[in-house]
PDB file of C-alpha atoms in Angstrom:
ATOM      1  CA  GLN A   1     -58.694-119.771 -43.890  1.00 87.00           C
ATOM      2  CA  VAL A   2     -59.916-119.864 -40.315  1.00 90.00           C
ATOM      3  CA  HIS A   3     -60.598-123.264 -38.773  1.00 94.00           C
ATOM      4  CA  LEU A   4     -61.882-123.762 -35.236  1.00 95.00           C
ATOM      5  CA  GLN A   5     -62.014-127.098 -33.435  1.00 96.00           C
ATOM      6  CA  GLU A   6     -63.651-127.765 -30.092  1.00 98.00           C
ATOM      7  CA  SER A   7     -62.595-130.671 -27.909  1.00 97.00           C
ATOM      8  CA  GLY A   8     -63.353-132.101 -24.507  1.00 96.00           C
ATOM      9  CA  PRO A   9     -65.240-134.850 -22.671  1.00 96.00           C
ATOM     10  CA  GLY A  10     -68.574-135.779 -24.196  1.00 95.00           C
ATOM     11  CA  LEU A  11     -70.042-136.897 -20.881  1.00 98.00           C
ATOM     12  CA  VAL A  12     -70.062-135.029 -17.568  1.00 98.00           C
ATOM     13  CA  LYS A  13     -71.728-136.096 -14.321  1.00 98.00           C
ATOM     14  CA  PRO A  14     -74.306-133.846 -12.669  1.00 98.00           C
ATOM     15  CA  SER A  15     -72.752-131.339 -10.258  1.00 97.00           C
ATOM     16  CA  GLY A  16     -69.410-131.772 -12.032  1.00 98.00           C
ATOM     17  CA  THR A  17     -67.445-129.363 -14.212  1.00 98.00           C
ATOM     18  CA  LEU A  18     -67.649-129.163 -17.977  1.00 98.00           C
ATOM     19  CA  SER A  19     -64.308-128.233 -19.556  1.00 98.00           C
ATOM     20  CA  LEU A  20     -63.777-127.575 -23.251  1.00 98.00           C
ATOM     21  CA  THR A  21     -61.033-126.118 -25.384  1.00 97.00           C
ATOM     22  CA  CYS A  22     -61.065-124.553 -28.818  1.00 96.00           C
ATOM     23  CA  ALA A  23     -58.038-124.607 -31.094  1.00 93.00           C
ATOM     24  CA  ALA A  24     -57.733-122.129 -33.927  1.00 90.00           C
ATOM     25  CA  SER A  25     -55.788-122.182 -37.150  1.00 88.00           C
ATOM     26  CA  GLY A  26     -55.637-119.287 -39.544  1.00 86.00           C
ATOM     27  CA  ALA A  27     -56.426-116.871 -36.718  1.00 84.00           C
ATOM     28  CA  SER A  28     -54.743-115.714 -33.538  1.00 82.00           C
ATOM     29  CA  ILE A  29     -56.665-116.412 -30.360  1.00 80.00           C
ATOM     30  CA  GLY A  30     -54.228-114.260 -28.431  1.00 72.00           C
ATOM     31  CA  SER A  31     -54.631-111.120 -30.504  1.00 75.00           C
ATOM     32  CA  ASP A  32     -57.683-111.282 -32.768  1.00 78.00           C
ATOM     33  CA  PRO A  33     -60.919-109.939 -31.366  1.00 76.00           C
ATOM     34  CA  TRP A  34     -63.045-111.517 -30.139  1.00 86.00           C
ATOM     35  CA  TRP A  35     -63.830-115.104 -29.161  1.00 93.00           C
ATOM     36  CA  SER A  36     -67.066-116.543 -27.884  1.00 95.00           C
ATOM     37  CA  TRP A  37     -68.763-119.694 -26.739  1.00 98.00           C
ATOM     38  CA  VAL A  38     -72.316-120.427 -27.859  1.00 98.00           C
ATOM     39  CA  ARG A  39     -74.369-123.490 -27.010  1.00 98.00           C
ATOM     40  CA  GLN A  40     -77.428-125.240 -28.369  1.00 98.00           C
ATOM     41  CA  PRO A  41     -79.455-127.820 -26.426  1.00 98.00           C
ATOM     42  CA  PRO A  42     -80.644-130.700 -28.610  1.00 97.00           C
ATOM     43  CA  GLY A  43     -83.549-129.577 -30.786  1.00 96.00           C
ATOM     44  CA  LYS A  44     -83.510-126.049 -29.380  1.00 98.00           C
ATOM     45  CA  GLY A  45     -82.156-122.606 -30.215  1.00 98.00           C
ATOM     46  CA  LEU A  46     -78.841-120.867 -29.704  1.00 98.00           C
ATOM     47  CA  GLU A  47     -77.617-119.349 -26.432  1.00 98.00           C
ATOM     48  CA  TRP A  48     -74.598-117.093 -26.009  1.00 97.00           C
ATOM     49  CA  ILE A  49     -72.383-118.142 -23.105  1.00 98.00           C
ATOM     50  CA  GLY A  50     -69.670-115.482 -23.069  1.00 96.00           C
ATOM     51  CA  GLU A  51     -66.817-113.784 -24.885  1.00 94.00           C
ATOM     52  CA  VAL A  52     -63.256-112.722 -24.352  1.00 92.00           C
ATOM     53  CA  TYR A  53     -61.256-109.890 -25.840  1.00 85.00           C
ATOM     54  CA  PRO A  54     -57.462-110.027 -25.749  1.00 78.00           C
ATOM     55  CA  GLY A  55     -56.219-108.271 -22.647  1.00 80.00           C
ATOM     56  CA  GLU A  56     -59.681-107.663 -21.204  1.00 85.00           C
ATOM     57  CA  SER A  57     -61.904-109.386 -18.678  1.00 89.00           C
ATOM     58  CA  PRO A  58     -64.423-111.778 -20.199  1.00 93.00           C
ATOM     59  CA  ASN A  59     -68.107-110.919 -20.564  1.00 94.00           C
ATOM     60  CA  TYR A  60     -70.697-113.530 -19.659  1.00 96.00           C
ATOM     61  CA  ASN A  61     -74.369-114.178 -20.165  1.00 96.00           C
ATOM     62  CA  PRO A  62     -75.933-113.019 -16.874  1.00 94.00           C
ATOM     63  CA  SER A  63     -77.930-116.246 -16.660  1.00 95.00           C
ATOM     64  CA  LEU A  64     -74.695-118.284 -16.566  1.00 97.00           C
ATOM     65  CA  LYS A  65     -72.221-115.817 -15.091  1.00 95.00           C
ATOM     66  CA  SER A  66     -71.970-117.441 -11.655  1.00 95.00           C
ATOM     67  CA  ARG A  67     -70.961-120.824 -13.132  1.00 98.00           C
ATOM     68  CA  VAL A  68     -68.871-119.988 -16.195  1.00 98.00           C
ATOM     69  CA  ALA A  69     -65.246-119.095 -16.877  1.00 98.00           C
ATOM     70  CA  ILE A  70     -63.720-118.338 -20.284  1.00 96.00           C
ATOM     71  CA  SER A  71     -60.005-117.898 -20.773  1.00 92.00           C
ATOM     72  CA  VAL A  72     -57.334-117.727 -23.427  1.00 89.00           C
ATOM     73  CA  ASP A  73     -54.005-119.575 -23.401  1.00 85.00           C
ATOM     74  CA  GLU A  74     -51.925-117.596 -25.876  1.00 81.00           C
ATOM     75  CA  SER A  75     -49.003-120.022 -25.741  1.00 82.00           C
ATOM     76  CA  LYS A  76     -51.225-122.914 -26.759  1.00 83.00           C
ATOM     77  CA  LYS A  77     -53.422-120.775 -29.033  1.00 83.00           C
ATOM     78  CA  GLN A  78     -56.444-122.157 -27.240  1.00 89.00           C
ATOM     79  CA  LEU A  79     -59.726-120.800 -25.960  1.00 93.00           C
ATOM     80  CA  SER A  80     -61.158-122.526 -22.909  1.00 96.00           C
ATOM     81  CA  LEU A  81     -64.564-122.870 -21.306  1.00 98.00           C
ATOM     82  CA  GLU A  82     -65.481-124.151 -17.863  1.00 98.00           C
ATOM     83  CA  VAL A  83     -69.009-124.554 -16.586  1.00 98.00           C
ATOM     84  CA  ASN A  84     -69.314-125.792 -13.034  1.00 98.00           C
ATOM     85  CA  SER A  85     -72.172-127.318 -11.076  1.00 98.00           C
ATOM     86  CA  VAL A  86     -73.660-128.694 -14.293  1.00 98.00           C
ATOM     87  CA  THR A  87     -77.160-130.144 -14.549  1.00 98.00           C
ATOM     88  CA  VAL A  88     -79.000-131.939 -17.337  1.00 98.00           C
ATOM     89  CA  ALA A  89     -80.032-128.476 -18.575  1.00 98.00           C
ATOM     90  CA  ASP A  90     -76.401-127.903 -19.591  1.00 98.00           C
ATOM     91  CA  THR A  91     -76.571-130.757 -22.100  1.00 98.00           C
ATOM     92  CA  ALA A  92     -75.921-129.098 -25.443  1.00 98.00           C
ATOM     93  CA  VAL A  93     -73.698-128.759 -28.475  1.00 98.00           C
ATOM     94  CA  TYR A  94     -71.044-126.234 -27.543  1.00 98.00           C
ATOM     95  CA  TYR A  95     -69.544-124.023 -30.248  1.00 98.00           C
ATOM     96  CA  CYS A  96     -66.581-121.709 -30.196  1.00 97.00           C
ATOM     97  CA  ALA A  97     -66.823-118.776 -32.581  1.00 96.00           C
ATOM     98  CA  ARG A  98     -64.694-115.880 -33.772  1.00 93.00           C
ATOM     99  CA  GLY A  99     -66.377-112.517 -33.730  1.00 87.00           C
ATOM    100  CA  SER A 100     -66.261-109.396 -35.806  1.00 84.00           C
ATOM    101  CA  GLU A 101     -68.748-106.583 -36.460  1.00 81.00           C
ATOM    102  CA  TYR A 102     -70.963-107.746 -33.539  1.00 90.00           C
ATOM    103  CA  SER A 103     -71.523-111.155 -35.114  1.00 92.00           C
ATOM    104  CA  TRP A 104     -69.652-114.432 -35.549  1.00 95.00           C
ATOM    105  CA  HIS A 105     -68.044-115.007 -38.910  1.00 94.00           C
ATOM    106  CA  HIS A 106     -66.322-118.282 -38.071  1.00 95.00           C
ATOM    107  CA  TRP A 107     -67.606-121.215 -36.068  1.00 97.00           C
ATOM    108  CA  GLY A 108     -66.225-124.542 -34.954  1.00 97.00           C
ATOM    109  CA  GLN A 109     -68.135-127.681 -35.840  1.00 98.00           C
ATOM    110  CA  GLY A 110     -69.377-127.960 -32.269  1.00 98.00           C
ATOM    111  CA  THR A 111     -69.049-130.674 -29.666  1.00 98.00           C
ATOM    112  CA  LEU A 112     -71.898-132.416 -27.872  1.00 98.00           C
ATOM    113  CA  VAL A 113     -71.661-132.525 -24.099  1.00 98.00           C
ATOM    114  CA  THR A 114     -74.146-134.695 -22.255  1.00 98.00           C
ATOM    115  CA  VAL A 115     -74.718-134.294 -18.535  1.00 98.00           C
ATOM    116  CA  SER A 116     -75.753-137.626 -17.099  1.00 97.00           C
ATOM    117  CA  SER A 117     -74.896-139.956 -14.242  1.00 95.00           C
TER     118      SER A 117
ATOM    119  CA  GLU B   1     -82.870-107.142 -22.107  1.00 85.00           C
ATOM    120  CA  ILE B   2     -84.170-106.903 -25.656  1.00 92.00           C
ATOM    121  CA  VAL B   3     -86.211-109.880 -26.829  1.00 95.00           C
ATOM    122  CA  LEU B   4     -86.180-110.965 -30.479  1.00 97.00           C
ATOM    123  CA  THR B   5     -89.285-112.644 -31.866  1.00 98.00           C
ATOM    124  CA  GLN B   6     -89.035-114.379 -35.219  1.00 98.00           C
ATOM    125  CA  SER B   7     -91.982-115.134 -37.452  1.00 97.00           C
ATOM    126  CA  PRO B   8     -93.286-117.307 -38.808  1.00 98.00           C
ATOM    127  CA  GLY B   9     -92.122-120.286 -36.795  1.00 97.00           C
ATOM    128  CA  THR B  10     -92.254-122.433 -39.910  1.00 98.00           C
ATOM    129  CA  LEU B  11     -92.394-121.263 -43.518  1.00 98.00           C
ATOM    130  CA  SER B  12     -93.328-123.730 -46.249  1.00 98.00           C
ATOM    131  CA  LEU B  13     -92.299-122.683 -49.751  1.00 98.00           C
ATOM    132  CA  SER B  14     -91.175-124.171 -53.041  1.00 98.00           C
ATOM    133  CA  PRO B  15     -87.828-123.720 -54.793  1.00 98.00           C
ATOM    134  CA  GLY B  16     -87.877-120.590 -56.907  1.00 98.00           C
ATOM    135  CA  GLU B  17     -90.231-118.744 -54.567  1.00 98.00           C
ATOM    136  CA  ARG B  18     -89.374-115.699 -52.482  1.00 98.00           C
ATOM    137  CA  ALA B  19     -88.944-116.072 -48.713  1.00 98.00           C
ATOM    138  CA  THR B  20     -89.473-113.263 -46.233  1.00 98.00           C
ATOM    139  CA  LEU B  21     -88.435-113.905 -42.630  1.00 98.00           C
ATOM    140  CA  SER B  22     -89.217-111.449 -39.858  1.00 98.00           C
ATOM    141  CA  CYS B  23     -87.321-110.591 -36.679  1.00 98.00           C
ATOM    142  CA  LYS B  24     -89.097-108.192 -34.349  1.00 98.00           C
ATOM    143  CA  ALA B  25     -87.273-106.585 -31.423  1.00 96.00           C
ATOM    144  CA  SER B  26     -88.970-105.620 -28.167  1.00 96.00           C
ATOM    145  CA  GLN B  27     -87.382-102.161 -28.470  1.00 94.00           C
ATOM    146  CA  SER B  28     -85.618-100.185 -31.150  1.00 95.00           C
ATOM    147  CA  VAL B  29     -82.176-101.551 -32.046  1.00 93.00           C
ATOM    148  CA  ASN B  30     -79.083-100.254 -33.809  1.00 93.00           C
ATOM    149  CA  SER B  31     -79.015-101.925 -37.235  1.00 90.00           C
ATOM    150  CA  ARG B  32     -75.245-102.282 -36.855  1.00 91.00           C
ATOM    151  CA  ASP B  33     -75.863-104.854 -34.134  1.00 94.00           C
ATOM    152  CA  LEU B  34     -78.190-107.237 -36.000  1.00 96.00           C
ATOM    153  CA  ALA B  35     -77.126-110.420 -37.803  1.00 97.00           C
ATOM    154  CA  TRP B  36     -78.751-113.422 -39.483  1.00 98.00           C
ATOM    155  CA  TYR B  37     -77.544-117.043 -39.502  1.00 98.00           C
ATOM    156  CA  GLN B  38     -78.503-120.183 -41.400  1.00 98.00           C
ATOM    157  CA  GLN B  39     -78.246-123.564 -39.712  1.00 98.00           C
ATOM    158  CA  LYS B  40     -78.668-126.963 -41.337  1.00 98.00           C
ATOM    159  CA  PRO B  41     -79.103-130.189 -39.346  1.00 97.00           C
ATOM    160  CA  GLY B  42     -75.889-131.353 -37.720  1.00 97.00           C
ATOM    161  CA  GLN B  43     -74.002-128.224 -38.770  1.00 98.00           C
ATOM    162  CA  ALA B  44     -72.825-125.076 -37.056  1.00 98.00           C
ATOM    163  CA  PRO B  45     -74.629-121.820 -37.780  1.00 98.00           C
ATOM    164  CA  ARG B  46     -73.379-119.932 -40.818  1.00 98.00           C
ATOM    165  CA  LEU B  47     -73.316-116.149 -40.867  1.00 98.00           C
ATOM    166  CA  LEU B  48     -75.384-114.732 -43.716  1.00 98.00           C
ATOM    167  CA  ILE B  49     -75.920-111.063 -42.901  1.00 98.00           C
ATOM    168  CA  TYR B  50     -74.318-108.691 -40.402  1.00 96.00           C
ATOM    169  CA  GLY B  51     -74.954-105.026 -39.709  1.00 94.00           C
ATOM    170  CA  ALA B  52     -78.565-105.781 -40.717  1.00 93.00           C
ATOM    171  CA  SER B  53     -77.811-105.639 -44.450  1.00 95.00           C
ATOM    172  CA  ARG B  54     -74.174-106.580 -45.161  1.00 96.00           C
ATOM    173  CA  ARG B  55     -73.641-109.977 -46.735  1.00 97.00           C
ATOM    174  CA  ALA B  56     -70.938-112.132 -45.192  1.00 96.00           C
ATOM    175  CA  THR B  57     -68.112-113.492 -47.286  1.00 95.00           C
ATOM    176  CA  GLY B  58     -69.270-115.990 -49.885  1.00 96.00           C
ATOM    177  CA  ILE B  59     -73.000-115.451 -49.350  1.00 98.00           C
ATOM    178  CA  PRO B  60     -75.005-115.357 -52.601  1.00 98.00           C
ATOM    179  CA  ASP B  61     -76.764-112.127 -53.480  1.00 97.00           C
ATOM    180  CA  ARG B  62     -80.172-113.788 -53.323  1.00 98.00           C
ATOM    181  CA  PHE B  63     -79.866-113.259 -49.554  1.00 98.00           C
ATOM    182  CA  SER B  64     -80.575-109.736 -48.348  1.00 98.00           C
ATOM    183  CA  GLY B  65     -81.239-108.083 -45.023  1.00 97.00           C
ATOM    184  CA  SER B  66     -83.251-104.956 -44.391  1.00 96.00           C
ATOM    185  CA  GLY B  67     -85.192-103.043 -41.804  1.00 95.00           C
ATOM    186  CA  SER B  68     -84.604-100.695 -38.922  1.00 93.00           C
ATOM    187  CA  GLY B  69     -85.972 -99.837 -35.518  1.00 94.00           C
ATOM    188  CA  THR B  70     -87.821-102.865 -34.228  1.00 96.00           C
ATOM    189  CA  ASP B  71     -88.543-104.650 -37.515  1.00 97.00           C
ATOM    190  CA  LEU B  72     -85.784-106.505 -39.330  1.00 97.00           C
ATOM    191  CA  THR B  73     -86.211-108.770 -42.343  1.00 97.00           C
ATOM    192  CA  LEU B  74     -84.229-111.454 -44.134  1.00 98.00           C
ATOM    193  CA  THR B  75     -85.271-111.987 -47.737  1.00 98.00           C
ATOM    194  CA  ILE B  76     -84.248-114.842 -49.998  1.00 98.00           C
ATOM    195  CA  SER B  77     -85.189-113.736 -53.490  1.00 97.00           C
ATOM    196  CA  ARG B  78     -85.378-117.112 -55.231  1.00 97.00           C
ATOM    197  CA  LEU B  79     -85.135-120.214 -53.096  1.00 98.00           C
ATOM    198  CA  GLU B  80     -82.599-122.856 -54.010  1.00 98.00           C
ATOM    199  CA  PRO B  81     -82.886-126.423 -52.663  1.00 97.00           C
ATOM    200  CA  GLU B  82     -79.914-125.807 -50.337  1.00 98.00           C
ATOM    201  CA  ASP B  83     -81.670-122.835 -48.673  1.00 98.00           C
ATOM    202  CA  PHE B  84     -84.097-124.986 -46.712  1.00 98.00           C
ATOM    203  CA  ALA B  85     -82.836-124.730 -43.151  1.00 98.00           C
ATOM    204  CA  VAL B  86     -83.408-122.920 -39.853  1.00 98.00           C
ATOM    205  CA  TYR B  87     -82.677-119.200 -39.731  1.00 98.00           C
ATOM    206  CA  TYR B  88     -81.814-117.189 -36.616  1.00 98.00           C
ATOM    207  CA  CYS B  89     -81.548-113.478 -36.033  1.00 98.00           C
ATOM    208  CA  GLN B  90     -79.043-112.264 -33.435  1.00 98.00           C
ATOM    209  CA  LEU B  91     -78.590-108.961 -31.650  1.00 97.00           C
ATOM    210  CA  TYR B  92     -75.675-107.435 -29.785  1.00 94.00           C
ATOM    211  CA  GLY B  93     -76.395-105.232 -26.797  1.00 89.00           C
ATOM    212  CA  SER B  94     -73.712-103.156 -25.131  1.00 84.00           C
ATOM    213  CA  SER B  95     -74.930-102.374 -21.645  1.00 80.00           C
ATOM    214  CA  PRO B  96     -73.917-104.851 -20.386  1.00 83.00           C
ATOM    215  CA  PRO B  97     -72.403-106.755 -23.330  1.00 87.00           C
ATOM    216  CA  MET B  98     -74.951-109.375 -24.288  1.00 92.00           C
ATOM    217  CA  TYR B  99     -75.935-111.320 -27.359  1.00 95.00           C
ATOM    218  CA  THR B 100     -79.457-112.617 -27.869  1.00 96.00           C
ATOM    219  CA  PHE B 101     -80.970-114.849 -30.520  1.00 98.00           C
ATOM    220  CA  GLY B 102     -84.438-115.145 -31.910  1.00 98.00           C
ATOM    221  CA  GLN B 103     -86.064-118.540 -31.520  1.00 98.00           C
ATOM    222  CA  GLY B 104     -85.575-119.369 -35.195  1.00 98.00           C
ATOM    223  CA  THR B 105     -87.655-119.804 -38.336  1.00 98.00           C
ATOM    224  CA  LYS B 106     -87.682-123.186 -40.036  1.00 98.00           C
ATOM    225  CA  LEU B 107     -87.830-122.869 -43.809  1.00 98.00           C
ATOM    226  CA  GLU B 108     -89.147-126.127 -45.230  1.00 98.00           C
ATOM    227  CA  ILE B 109     -89.901-127.414 -48.696  1.00 96.00           C
ATOM    228  CA  LYS B 110     -93.572-127.289 -49.602  1.00 94.00           C
TER     229      LYS B 110
END
């Protein structure tokens, strides 16, 4: 059974960097395709951030591409997300998700990140 | 970029009734690339349907997906109390790789 768990600071200051990790059990972040980050501002809809395939360069949402980096640490079996130059608009629940068949079959529980001074 | 528009915004029905949720794309899509999710308050989205009509693992057969071209539909044949939630459609686009969501339909108890 696949279990995903996001972790990271719940509070980030404006203009700072948001950093999250996702740990997976029951699946291999280093070899299973593919892994994504999705976010959801409070009370709003879902927004895809980006994805990574093993051995390939990540793909990002064009609206976030200049500020986002997604990577995989195979030794730690972790997926990582960094968003720099954050503003209050980046306040959201951030989910990691495992993809297959152009959709996401497994999701983490999500972690709320608030951007505030 | 293809835009997905879901309707209605809110659907009020009673348990036992049939629910029909619409997802309209701004241009014709490949059915393979369309999925539906259910989200309850405080929970992550749950995949219901992928490839427009294939049920995900563990999804009851009262959920079905259909449609092609620009008009996709999620149908819940007989509503159970646990089905009242927000539903999102999602599309994959390949050039460049991009995933978009509809704005959601809230299914509430009448």
